[in-house]
Amino acid sequence: MDDQNKNDTADDDVGVTEAGEVAVEAGESAEPARRAVPPGTGSGRAPEGQGRGVTGAGDERRAASLRRQAGAALAVLGAVLVGVVAFTTPWRALPAAAPAVTPDPARDFTAAQVARSQAFDAATSLPSYLSLGIGLVFAGLLVATPLGAKLLGWVRGPWWVRVLLGVFAITAIEEALRWPLGIWFETVLRDYGLSTQDWVGWTGDRLKGIGINAALLAVMVLAIVALARRIRRWWIPAAVGAFALTVGASFVYPVVFEPVFNDFHAMPAGPLRTNLMAMADRDGVPVEDVLVADASRRTTALNAYVSGFGATRRIVVYDTLLKAPQPEVELVVAHELGHAKNRDVLYGTLVGAMAAALGAILLFLGFPLLRRRTGIASITDPRAVGVLIGLMTLATFLSGPLQNVLSRAIEARADVHALDLTRDPVTFVAMQKRLASTNISDLSPDAVEYVLYASHPTTPQRIALARSWAALNGVPGP
């Protein structure tokens, strides 16, 4: 129950003709390769950055045909994605008959609490926006200039080694630029009592996160370049692979990646565990266990979440949350049971997987438009790593606001589920106030922050929803 808070024009490696012959080896000029190609098979240069192919009018027709096919697939998949999102997202958490309640921070929080929230937001906004800006500017330079080609021009070795080294080099440069801002942000968290880590622990966690992200990024980029070097319609297996990787990563995340950052143990036997398991049974949600994460070694914030699906689904609460009154902990878990019952993790994974597949097709169509600006003639060139990373960064940023819209709707539905299950809006509001004051949530984010960062409704919005639910159901409200 999270509370809201990246100049050469020829392919330096291998171009392949339709006859399957090697046209350009690393370090060789294109001209000898042209003479080695049999008549009628073309120059051996990959046209339009689309992997293997030949030049000439026939090739232009083939390339145009490939673009039309990819465009048609893009349109179909895009329509399916829009339809799924439009018709399955819970746009209205409560029935239309529910009375409207206006969110009002001043109604539930003291002036001192509101002021502290505003001060914390002001202290964290600058390093956050600067870090975001560095990432976007770096990505823009990689996409719109020859920067990536120049940065990676020194890398030597087999093409796949150059791709991997390129991913790690680009990642290292960007993270080095953002590292001081991470220190700044961590210092603010310590000043406000939210961080309990020492600098060794903070550095270790940050490096582990960077390493995991870089490894996943390397797999994606390596797969794209490998497919483009071997298959003309590489967007097809790339889209399938992007879909499968997204689903697979979400499935294994709880058992592979989460233990890298936290230790987990079963909630100890006692009244709380008994009540939680009984509530899950009453809700019709099979839960083998509720896990406790040792979050207190890192933060004082309160949180709980559900992750994974199928055999890897788990409900996790922070050990810091166990200090709250038992009814409030039960309400938090009731919210997470709502996610589990509605299969929100699986739903989000499938939507994300379709978006990833869509991105692979867009990459096929869009990359040729960047060749002249970037100095990269083909996506098969290992120096294209920078362009690919830049495009992925920009795509992630541009899709973020839409993801937040969907997430807020799903979180509101889970809040209603918790209210339906417990029928206790008074405790729900008390729990929301505790989360907001402990985590120093932004009680009234400005429009930009709300669009960019708010994956959950604000605390005043969630409290207003509880009051509306109480009035609708004839239950005494807070």
Tab-separated table of C-alpha atoms in Angstrom:
chain	number	residue	atom	x	y	z
A	1	MET	CA	0.000	0.000	0.000
A	2	ASP	CA	2.548	2.480	-1.148
A	3	ASP	CA	2.001	6.020	-0.068
A	4	GLN	CA	2.665	8.468	-2.968
A	5	ASN	CA	5.657	10.152	-2.831
A	6	LYS	CA	20.119	8.859	-21.144
A	7	ASN	CA	30.483	9.956	-36.646
A	8	ASP	CA	30.585	7.269	-38.385
A	9	THR	CA	27.832	6.473	-40.854
A	10	ALA	CA	28.766	2.889	-41.710
A	11	ASP	CA	28.082	-0.184	-39.628
A	12	ASP	CA	31.417	-1.008	-38.025
A	13	ASP	CA	30.556	-4.662	-37.640
A	14	VAL	CA	28.868	-7.096	-39.933
A	15	GLY	CA	26.361	-6.380	-42.677
A	16	VAL	CA	24.829	-9.439	-44.318
A	17	THR	CA	23.544	-9.746	-47.854
A	18	GLU	CA	20.472	-11.710	-48.812
A	19	ALA	CA	22.810	-14.479	-49.942
A	20	GLY	CA	24.040	-14.650	-46.366
A	21	GLU	CA	27.571	-13.469	-47.141
A	22	VAL	CA	29.539	-11.308	-44.785
A	23	ALA	CA	29.801	-7.862	-46.321
A	24	VAL	CA	31.718	-5.684	-43.869
A	25	GLU	CA	33.989	-6.905	-41.137
A	26	ALA	CA	35.072	-4.719	-38.248
A	27	GLY	CA	37.938	-2.465	-39.231
A	28	GLU	CA	37.507	-2.998	-42.995
A	29	SER	CA	36.241	-0.479	-45.481
A	30	ALA	CA	32.969	-1.026	-47.305
A	31	GLU	CA	34.489	-0.952	-50.815
A	32	PRO	CA	36.336	-4.294	-50.781
A	33	ALA	CA	33.191	-5.885	-49.441
A	34	ARG	CA	31.141	-4.490	-52.310
A	35	ARG	CA	33.493	-6.071	-54.822
A	36	ALA	CA	33.153	-9.415	-53.041
A	37	VAL	CA	29.372	-9.461	-53.333
A	38	PRO	CA	27.973	-11.328	-56.352
A	39	PRO	CA	26.081	-9.252	-58.908
A	40	GLY	CA	22.452	-8.678	-58.066
A	41	THR	CA	22.847	-9.082	-54.318
A	42	GLY	CA	23.542	-5.414	-53.598
A	43	SER	CA	26.262	-3.679	-51.689
A	44	GLY	CA	26.041	-5.670	-48.470
A	45	ARG	CA	25.127	-2.539	-46.490
A	46	ALA	CA	22.007	-2.889	-44.317
A	47	PRO	CA	19.357	-0.488	-45.707
A	48	GLU	CA	17.552	1.967	-43.500
A	49	GLY	CA	19.055	0.464	-40.385
A	50	GLN	CA	16.710	-2.525	-40.622
A	51	GLY	CA	19.280	-5.332	-40.310
A	52	ARG	CA	20.234	-7.313	-43.364
A	53	GLY	CA	19.196	-6.320	-46.878
A	54	VAL	CA	20.374	-4.880	-50.186
A	55	THR	CA	20.345	-1.511	-51.867
A	56	GLY	CA	18.521	-0.336	-54.961
A	57	ALA	CA	14.927	0.227	-55.984
A	58	GLY	CA	13.937	-3.328	-55.118
A	59	ASP	CA	15.280	-2.880	-51.639
A	60	GLU	CA	13.376	0.344	-51.188
A	61	ARG	CA	10.184	-1.482	-52.082
A	62	ARG	CA	11.027	-4.263	-49.646
A	63	ALA	CA	11.828	-1.755	-46.927
A	64	ALA	CA	8.578	0.100	-47.584
A	65	SER	CA	6.693	-3.203	-47.417
A	66	LEU	CA	8.339	-4.042	-44.096
A	67	ARG	CA	7.410	-0.636	-42.733
A	68	ARG	CA	3.803	-1.090	-43.829
A	69	GLN	CA	3.639	-4.487	-42.159
A	70	ALA	CA	5.122	-3.114	-38.946
A	71	GLY	CA	2.799	-0.111	-39.112
A	72	ALA	CA	-0.215	-2.382	-39.458
A	73	ALA	CA	0.931	-4.475	-36.481
A	74	LEU	CA	1.491	-1.273	-34.510
A	75	ALA	CA	-2.041	-0.086	-35.263
A	76	VAL	CA	-3.623	-3.406	-34.308
A	77	LEU	CA	-1.636	-3.855	-31.104
A	78	GLY	CA	-2.165	-0.204	-30.185
A	79	ALA	CA	-5.916	-0.563	-30.657
A	80	VAL	CA	-5.946	-3.703	-28.508
A	81	LEU	CA	-3.968	-1.961	-25.774
A	82	VAL	CA	-6.232	1.086	-25.801
A	83	GLY	CA	-9.287	-1.156	-25.695
A	84	VAL	CA	-7.976	-3.211	-22.791
A	85	VAL	CA	-7.100	-0.104	-20.786
A	86	ALA	CA	-10.333	1.702	-21.623
A	87	PHE	CA	-12.674	-1.168	-20.777
A	88	THR	CA	-10.916	-2.870	-17.865
A	89	THR	CA	-9.584	0.039	-15.795
A	90	PRO	CA	-11.835	0.826	-12.794
A	91	TRP	CA	-12.335	4.478	-13.689
A	92	ARG	CA	-14.961	4.973	-10.969
A	93	ALA	CA	-14.144	3.543	-7.549
A	94	LEU	CA	-17.616	4.206	-6.077
A	95	PRO	CA	-21.047	4.108	-7.711
A	96	ALA	CA	-22.379	7.308	-9.242
A	97	ALA	CA	-24.852	7.560	-6.348
A	98	ALA	CA	-22.053	8.078	-3.832
A	99	PRO	CA	-22.132	11.619	-2.432
A	100	ALA	CA	-19.258	13.877	-3.430
A	101	VAL	CA	-16.805	14.777	-0.669
A	102	THR	CA	-14.193	17.463	-1.279
A	103	PRO	CA	-10.640	16.556	-0.234
A	104	ASP	CA	-9.415	19.021	2.388
A	105	PRO	CA	-6.005	18.659	4.077
A	106	ALA	CA	-6.915	21.261	6.693
A	107	ARG	CA	-9.806	19.108	7.911
A	108	ASP	CA	-7.646	16.195	9.004
A	109	PHE	CA	-4.152	17.612	9.512
A	110	THR	CA	-2.862	20.331	11.759
A	111	ALA	CA	-1.221	23.452	10.387
A	112	ALA	CA	2.124	22.132	11.638
A	113	GLN	CA	1.660	18.839	9.774
A	114	VAL	CA	0.707	20.635	6.561
A	115	ALA	CA	3.705	22.953	6.904
A	116	ARG	CA	6.061	20.023	7.489
A	117	SER	CA	4.707	18.263	4.416
A	118	GLN	CA	5.242	21.377	2.310
A	119	ALA	CA	8.759	21.904	3.659
A	120	PHE	CA	9.727	18.295	2.932
A	121	ASP	CA	8.296	18.532	-0.559
A	122	ALA	CA	10.274	21.706	-1.210
A	123	ALA	CA	13.473	20.109	0.108
A	124	THR	CA	13.148	16.987	-2.054
A	125	SER	CA	11.747	18.553	-5.229
A	126	LEU	CA	14.951	20.221	-6.392
A	127	PRO	CA	17.223	17.146	-6.319
A	128	SER	CA	14.394	15.045	-7.784
A	129	TYR	CA	13.777	17.393	-10.693
A	130	LEU	CA	17.492	17.870	-11.322
A	131	SER	CA	18.014	14.113	-11.432
A	132	LEU	CA	15.085	13.756	-13.808
A	133	GLY	CA	16.441	16.589	-15.936
A	134	ILE	CA	19.896	15.041	-16.195
A	135	GLY	CA	18.378	11.750	-17.304
A	136	LEU	CA	16.216	13.403	-19.954
A	137	VAL	CA	18.956	15.675	-21.283
A	138	PHE	CA	21.407	12.784	-21.493
A	139	ALA	CA	18.789	10.651	-23.267
A	140	GLY	CA	18.031	13.503	-25.655
A	141	LEU	CA	21.699	13.883	-26.538
A	142	LEU	CA	22.010	10.156	-27.182
A	143	VAL	CA	18.990	10.229	-29.484
A	144	ALA	CA	19.542	13.516	-31.326
A	145	THR	CA	23.338	13.811	-31.615
A	146	PRO	CA	26.374	11.586	-32.380
A	147	LEU	CA	27.244	11.549	-28.660
A	148	GLY	CA	26.577	7.821	-28.282
A	149	ALA	CA	28.644	6.934	-31.337
A	150	LYS	CA	31.549	9.036	-30.057
A	151	LEU	CA	31.378	7.679	-26.515
A	152	LEU	CA	31.375	4.074	-27.702
A	153	GLY	CA	33.679	4.417	-30.702
A	154	TRP	CA	36.663	3.281	-28.634
A	155	VAL	CA	35.115	-0.068	-27.683
A	156	ARG	CA	36.655	-3.023	-29.515
A	157	GLY	CA	35.922	-6.726	-29.713
A	158	PRO	CA	33.142	-8.967	-31.012
A	159	TRP	CA	29.866	-7.161	-31.630
A	160	TRP	CA	28.139	-8.681	-28.607
A	161	VAL	CA	30.991	-7.680	-26.300
A	162	ARG	CA	30.801	-4.132	-27.649
A	163	VAL	CA	27.041	-4.072	-27.007
A	164	LEU	CA	27.418	-5.223	-23.409
A	165	LEU	CA	30.305	-2.871	-22.696
A	166	GLY	CA	28.322	-0.064	-24.325
A	167	VAL	CA	25.332	-0.627	-22.047
A	168	PHE	CA	27.486	-0.651	-18.937
A	169	ALA	CA	29.492	2.394	-20.066
A	170	ILE	CA	26.408	4.504	-20.828
A	171	THR	CA	24.785	3.430	-17.566
A	172	ALA	CA	27.935	4.249	-15.576
A	173	ILE	CA	28.187	7.727	-17.102
A	174	GLU	CA	24.578	8.609	-16.387
A	175	GLU	CA	24.641	7.257	-12.851
A	176	ALA	CA	27.886	9.084	-12.114
A	177	LEU	CA	26.214	12.338	-13.154
A	178	ARG	CA	23.226	11.651	-10.920
A	179	TRP	CA	25.120	10.267	-7.934
A	180	PRO	CA	25.620	13.628	-6.140
A	181	LEU	CA	21.887	14.288	-6.408
A	182	GLY	CA	21.195	10.920	-4.824
A	183	ILE	CA	23.440	11.909	-1.918
A	184	TRP	CA	21.572	15.212	-1.638
A	185	PHE	CA	18.214	13.452	-1.536
A	186	GLU	CA	19.418	10.921	1.030
A	187	THR	CA	20.688	13.761	3.222
A	188	VAL	CA	17.212	15.319	3.189
A	189	LEU	CA	15.659	11.986	4.181
A	190	ARG	CA	18.038	11.800	7.119
A	191	ASP	CA	17.301	15.372	8.149
A	192	TYR	CA	13.604	14.498	8.338
A	193	GLY	CA	14.173	11.185	10.109
A	194	LEU	CA	13.013	8.979	7.237
A	195	SER	CA	16.311	7.219	6.549
A	196	THR	CA	18.054	4.922	9.010
A	197	GLN	CA	20.884	3.821	6.703
A	198	ASP	CA	24.549	4.630	7.002
A	199	TRP	CA	26.435	5.614	3.852
A	200	VAL	CA	27.842	2.135	3.365
A	201	GLY	CA	24.384	0.615	3.338
A	202	TRP	CA	23.004	3.371	1.106
A	203	THR	CA	25.846	2.948	-1.376
A	204	GLY	CA	25.421	-0.813	-1.428
A	205	ASP	CA	21.693	-0.586	-2.106
A	206	ARG	CA	22.181	1.993	-4.837
A	207	LEU	CA	24.888	-0.039	-6.557
A	208	LYS	CA	22.748	-3.177	-6.394
A	209	GLY	CA	19.848	-1.318	-7.970
A	210	ILE	CA	22.048	0.085	-10.719
A	211	GLY	CA	23.529	-3.339	-11.380
A	212	ILE	CA	20.148	-5.053	-11.674
A	213	ASN	CA	18.795	-2.356	-13.976
A	214	ALA	CA	21.924	-2.449	-16.129
A	215	ALA	CA	21.770	-6.241	-16.410
A	216	LEU	CA	18.123	-6.193	-17.527
A	217	LEU	CA	18.876	-3.356	-19.932
A	218	ALA	CA	21.828	-5.294	-21.359
A	219	VAL	CA	19.602	-8.313	-22.013
A	220	MET	CA	17.067	-6.172	-23.866
A	221	VAL	CA	19.582	-4.258	-25.971
A	222	LEU	CA	21.638	-7.358	-26.779
A	223	ALA	CA	18.499	-9.184	-27.905
A	224	ILE	CA	17.426	-6.304	-30.163
A	225	VAL	CA	20.802	-6.002	-31.863
A	226	ALA	CA	21.132	-9.778	-32.251
A	227	LEU	CA	17.689	-10.080	-33.836
A	228	ALA	CA	18.308	-7.141	-36.158
A	229	ARG	CA	21.529	-8.747	-37.381
A	230	ARG	CA	19.783	-11.982	-38.325
A	231	ILE	CA	16.129	-11.347	-39.137
A	232	ARG	CA	14.652	-8.829	-41.545
A	233	ARG	CA	11.346	-8.617	-39.687
A	234	TRP	CA	13.126	-8.441	-36.376
A	235	TRP	CA	10.336	-6.424	-34.816
A	236	ILE	CA	8.210	-9.604	-34.615
A	237	PRO	CA	10.486	-11.657	-32.317
A	238	ALA	CA	11.514	-8.435	-30.539
A	239	ALA	CA	7.882	-7.668	-29.679
A	240	VAL	CA	7.287	-11.239	-28.541
A	241	GLY	CA	10.495	-11.170	-26.512
A	242	ALA	CA	9.640	-7.828	-24.886
A	243	PHE	CA	6.245	-9.207	-23.869
A	244	ALA	CA	7.774	-12.398	-22.474
A	245	LEU	CA	10.577	-10.583	-20.623
A	246	THR	CA	8.110	-8.246	-18.923
A	247	VAL	CA	5.905	-11.122	-17.781
A	248	GLY	CA	8.864	-13.251	-16.711
A	249	ALA	CA	10.540	-10.454	-14.772
A	250	SER	CA	7.322	-9.660	-12.899
A	251	PHE	CA	6.854	-13.339	-12.039
A	252	VAL	CA	10.354	-13.881	-10.649
A	253	TYR	CA	10.763	-10.421	-9.090
A	254	PRO	CA	9.541	-11.416	-5.606
A	255	VAL	CA	11.843	-14.424	-5.329
A	256	VAL	CA	14.891	-13.182	-7.263
A	257	PHE	CA	15.178	-9.419	-6.885
A	258	GLU	CA	13.360	-8.473	-3.667
A	259	PRO	CA	15.650	-10.624	-1.467
A	260	VAL	CA	18.618	-8.632	-2.787
A	261	PHE	CA	17.398	-5.629	-0.803
A	262	ASN	CA	15.458	-7.091	2.124
A	263	ASP	CA	15.263	-10.145	4.315
A	264	PHE	CA	11.811	-11.645	4.769
A	265	HIS	CA	10.289	-13.840	7.425
A	266	ALA	CA	6.808	-15.133	8.113
A	267	MET	CA	4.708	-12.971	10.392
A	268	PRO	CA	5.001	-14.455	13.893
A	269	ALA	CA	2.094	-16.434	15.271
A	270	GLY	CA	-0.283	-14.331	17.312
A	271	PRO	CA	-3.597	-12.485	17.206
A	272	LEU	CA	-2.540	-10.258	14.271
A	273	ARG	CA	-1.474	-13.142	12.065
A	274	THR	CA	-4.567	-15.128	12.987
A	275	ASN	CA	-6.855	-12.217	12.153
A	276	LEU	CA	-5.087	-11.513	8.855
A	277	MET	CA	-5.309	-15.120	7.694
A	278	ALA	CA	-8.975	-15.274	8.728
A	279	MET	CA	-9.681	-12.053	6.850
A	280	ALA	CA	-8.009	-13.427	3.709
A	281	ASP	CA	-10.086	-16.583	3.996
A	282	ARG	CA	-13.265	-14.532	4.436
A	283	ASP	CA	-12.303	-12.520	1.382
A	284	GLY	CA	-11.821	-15.635	-0.701
A	285	VAL	CA	-8.157	-14.852	-1.397
A	286	PRO	CA	-5.820	-17.824	-0.926
A	287	VAL	CA	-2.822	-16.601	1.077
A	288	GLU	CA	-0.291	-19.103	2.317
A	289	ASP	CA	1.582	-16.549	4.379
A	290	VAL	CA	2.053	-12.877	5.157
A	291	LEU	CA	5.712	-11.884	5.074
A	292	VAL	CA	7.481	-9.212	7.075
A	293	ALA	CA	10.335	-7.245	5.468
A	294	ASP	CA	13.196	-5.849	7.544
A	295	ALA	CA	12.593	-2.345	6.189
A	296	SER	CA	13.557	-0.682	9.469
A	297	ARG	CA	17.246	-1.088	8.641
A	298	ARG	CA	16.645	1.361	5.807
A	299	THR	CA	13.692	3.593	6.665
A	300	THR	CA	11.126	4.636	9.253
A	301	ALA	CA	8.379	4.803	6.598
A	302	LEU	CA	5.315	2.572	6.799
A	303	ASN	CA	4.311	0.411	3.855
A	304	ALA	CA	2.895	-2.866	2.600
A	305	TYR	CA	2.565	-4.299	-0.868
A	306	VAL	CA	1.621	-7.296	-2.957
A	307	SER	CA	3.949	-8.543	-5.671
A	308	GLY	CA	4.226	-11.416	-8.084
A	309	PHE	CA	1.363	-13.551	-9.334
A	310	GLY	CA	0.483	-17.213	-9.413
A	311	ALA	CA	2.982	-19.255	-7.455
A	312	THR	CA	5.121	-16.205	-6.583
A	313	ARG	CA	2.322	-13.956	-5.243
A	314	ARG	CA	3.078	-12.635	-1.775
A	315	ILE	CA	1.731	-10.014	0.602
A	316	VAL	CA	4.490	-8.159	2.414
A	317	VAL	CA	4.326	-5.664	5.286
A	318	TYR	CA	7.198	-3.538	6.546
A	319	ASP	CA	8.317	-4.343	10.061
A	320	THR	CA	7.857	-0.637	10.809
A	321	LEU	CA	4.117	-1.048	10.164
A	322	LEU	CA	3.793	-3.596	12.950
A	323	LYS	CA	4.162	-0.769	15.468
A	324	ALA	CA	0.794	0.635	14.378
A	325	PRO	CA	-2.457	-0.404	16.117
A	326	GLN	CA	-3.632	-3.829	14.996
A	327	PRO	CA	-6.878	-2.621	13.353
A	328	GLU	CA	-4.880	-0.236	11.159
A	329	VAL	CA	-2.496	-3.003	10.108
A	330	GLU	CA	-5.495	-5.156	9.224
A	331	LEU	CA	-6.881	-2.359	7.054
A	332	VAL	CA	-3.590	-2.013	5.231
A	333	VAL	CA	-3.557	-5.745	4.515
A	334	ALA	CA	-7.220	-5.569	3.450
A	335	HIS	CA	-6.124	-3.058	0.808
A	336	GLU	CA	-3.452	-5.465	-0.390
A	337	LEU	CA	-5.984	-8.296	-0.469
A	338	GLY	CA	-7.964	-6.111	-2.853
A	339	HIS	CA	-4.993	-6.042	-5.204
A	340	ALA	CA	-4.632	-9.804	-4.920
A	341	LYS	CA	-8.324	-10.536	-5.439
A	342	ASN	CA	-8.519	-8.327	-8.518
A	343	ARG	CA	-5.206	-9.717	-9.842
A	344	ASP	CA	-3.868	-6.187	-10.162
A	345	VAL	CA	-0.232	-7.260	-10.426
A	346	LEU	CA	-1.041	-9.640	-13.276
A	347	TYR	CA	-3.200	-7.006	-14.964
A	348	GLY	CA	-0.472	-4.381	-14.715
A	349	THR	CA	2.094	-6.870	-15.948
A	350	LEU	CA	0.058	-7.769	-19.040
A	351	VAL	CA	-0.650	-4.122	-19.869
A	352	GLY	CA	3.030	-3.327	-19.420
A	353	ALA	CA	3.986	-6.311	-21.568
A	354	MET	CA	1.725	-5.130	-24.391
A	355	ALA	CA	3.227	-1.660	-24.112
A	356	ALA	CA	6.727	-3.173	-24.283
A	357	ALA	CA	5.785	-5.087	-27.440
A	358	LEU	CA	4.393	-1.868	-28.894
A	359	GLY	CA	7.688	-0.170	-28.080
A	360	ALA	CA	9.637	-2.799	-30.025
A	361	ILE	CA	7.595	-2.092	-33.144
A	362	LEU	CA	7.964	1.656	-32.680
A	363	LEU	CA	11.705	1.159	-32.414
A	364	PHE	CA	11.768	-0.660	-35.763
A	365	LEU	CA	9.843	2.168	-37.409
A	366	GLY	CA	11.546	5.054	-35.678
A	367	PHE	CA	15.215	4.162	-35.585
A	368	PRO	CA	15.906	4.870	-39.305
A	369	LEU	CA	14.738	8.459	-38.755
A	370	LEU	CA	17.628	9.023	-36.349
A	371	ARG	CA	20.504	7.699	-38.455
A	372	ARG	CA	21.665	11.035	-39.795
A	373	ARG	CA	21.470	12.853	-36.455
A	374	THR	CA	23.234	10.121	-34.505
A	375	GLY	CA	25.802	9.041	-37.074
A	376	ILE	CA	24.629	5.434	-36.709
A	377	ALA	CA	23.798	3.837	-40.060
A	378	SER	CA	22.227	0.673	-38.689
A	379	ILE	CA	20.716	-0.637	-35.497
A	380	THR	CA	23.076	-3.593	-35.941
A	381	ASP	CA	25.999	-1.282	-35.176
A	382	PRO	CA	27.073	-1.832	-31.539
A	383	ARG	CA	27.433	1.934	-31.221
A	384	ALA	CA	23.624	2.115	-31.527
A	385	VAL	CA	23.462	1.120	-27.855
A	386	GLY	CA	23.362	4.775	-26.819
A	387	VAL	CA	20.428	5.526	-29.124
A	388	LEU	CA	18.515	2.499	-27.849
A	389	ILE	CA	19.067	3.448	-24.217
A	390	GLY	CA	18.086	7.037	-24.921
A	391	LEU	CA	14.878	5.962	-26.650
A	392	MET	CA	13.973	3.618	-23.804
A	393	THR	CA	14.566	6.377	-21.261
A	394	LEU	CA	12.359	8.829	-23.137
A	395	ALA	CA	9.652	6.205	-23.668
A	396	THR	CA	9.626	5.412	-19.951
A	397	PHE	CA	9.290	9.090	-19.073
A	398	LEU	CA	6.521	9.744	-21.596
A	399	SER	CA	4.516	6.687	-20.538
A	400	GLY	CA	4.872	7.485	-16.825
A	401	PRO	CA	1.902	9.875	-16.533
A	402	LEU	CA	-0.444	7.358	-18.161
A	403	GLN	CA	0.829	4.607	-15.881
A	404	ASN	CA	0.103	6.860	-12.912
A	405	VAL	CA	-3.460	7.492	-14.114
A	406	LEU	CA	-4.095	3.753	-14.288
A	407	SER	CA	-2.351	3.126	-10.971
A	408	ARG	CA	-4.408	5.752	-9.136
A	409	ALA	CA	-7.639	4.174	-10.377
A	410	ILE	CA	-6.503	0.708	-9.304
A	411	GLU	CA	-5.376	1.969	-5.884
A	412	ALA	CA	-8.748	3.653	-5.322
A	413	ARG	CA	-10.497	0.364	-6.107
A	414	ALA	CA	-8.279	-1.403	-3.560
A	415	ASP	CA	-9.223	1.248	-0.973
A	416	VAL	CA	-12.899	0.544	-1.609
A	417	HIS	CA	-12.204	-3.178	-1.301
A	418	ALA	CA	-10.616	-2.582	2.115
A	419	LEU	CA	-13.652	-0.570	3.204
A	420	ASP	CA	-16.069	-3.206	1.915
A	421	LEU	CA	-14.136	-5.945	3.704
A	422	THR	CA	-13.674	-4.204	7.071
A	423	ARG	CA	-16.619	-1.764	7.006
A	424	ASP	CA	-14.547	0.514	9.200
A	425	PRO	CA	-14.062	3.940	7.605
A	426	VAL	CA	-13.020	5.465	10.937
A	427	THR	CA	-10.004	3.199	11.242
A	428	PHE	CA	-9.330	3.617	7.515
A	429	VAL	CA	-9.008	7.382	7.967
A	430	ALA	CA	-6.867	6.967	11.084
A	431	MET	CA	-4.576	4.645	9.148
A	432	GLN	CA	-4.296	7.098	6.240
A	433	LYS	CA	-3.420	9.920	8.603
A	434	ARG	CA	-0.749	7.779	10.276
A	435	LEU	CA	0.777	6.836	6.910
A	436	ALA	CA	0.801	10.432	5.713
A	437	SER	CA	2.298	11.912	8.869
A	438	THR	CA	4.934	9.187	9.273
A	439	ASN	CA	5.941	9.121	5.592
A	440	ILE	CA	5.601	12.921	5.276
A	441	SER	CA	3.377	12.578	2.242
A	442	ASP	CA	2.666	15.499	-0.038
A	443	LEU	CA	-0.866	16.456	1.004
A	444	SER	CA	-1.500	18.820	-1.900
A	445	PRO	CA	0.969	18.234	-4.757
A	446	ASP	CA	1.044	20.717	-7.595
A	447	ALA	CA	-0.185	19.644	-11.018
A	448	VAL	CA	3.276	18.744	-12.363
A	449	GLU	CA	4.171	16.580	-9.381
A	450	TYR	CA	0.773	14.907	-9.456
A	451	VAL	CA	1.122	14.000	-13.121
A	452	LEU	CA	4.750	12.861	-12.937
A	453	TYR	CA	4.944	11.121	-9.579
A	454	ALA	CA	1.539	10.365	-8.039
A	455	SER	CA	0.961	6.634	-8.444
A	456	HIS	CA	-1.645	6.793	-5.642
A	457	PRO	CA	-4.450	9.227	-4.855
A	458	THR	CA	-3.372	11.867	-2.356
A	459	THR	CA	-4.136	11.213	1.297
A	460	PRO	CA	-6.941	13.853	1.378
A	461	GLN	CA	-8.472	12.179	-1.711
A	462	ARG	CA	-8.379	8.770	-0.023
A	463	ILE	CA	-9.929	10.152	3.144
A	464	ALA	CA	-12.650	11.867	1.096
A	465	LEU	CA	-13.355	8.540	-0.633
A	466	ALA	CA	-13.778	6.857	2.781
A	467	ARG	CA	-16.261	9.512	3.871
A	468	SER	CA	-18.173	9.135	0.622
A	469	TRP	CA	-18.215	5.340	1.069
A	470	ALA	CA	-19.519	5.738	4.645
A	471	ALA	CA	-22.360	8.011	3.537
A	472	LEU	CA	-23.256	5.668	0.658
A	473	ASN	CA	-23.361	2.614	2.925
A	474	GLY	CA	-24.995	4.241	5.945
A	475	VAL	CA	-21.986	3.575	8.158
A	476	PRO	CA	-20.835	6.136	10.747
A	477	GLY	CA	-17.959	8.086	9.227
A	478	PRO	CA	-14.990	9.880	10.683
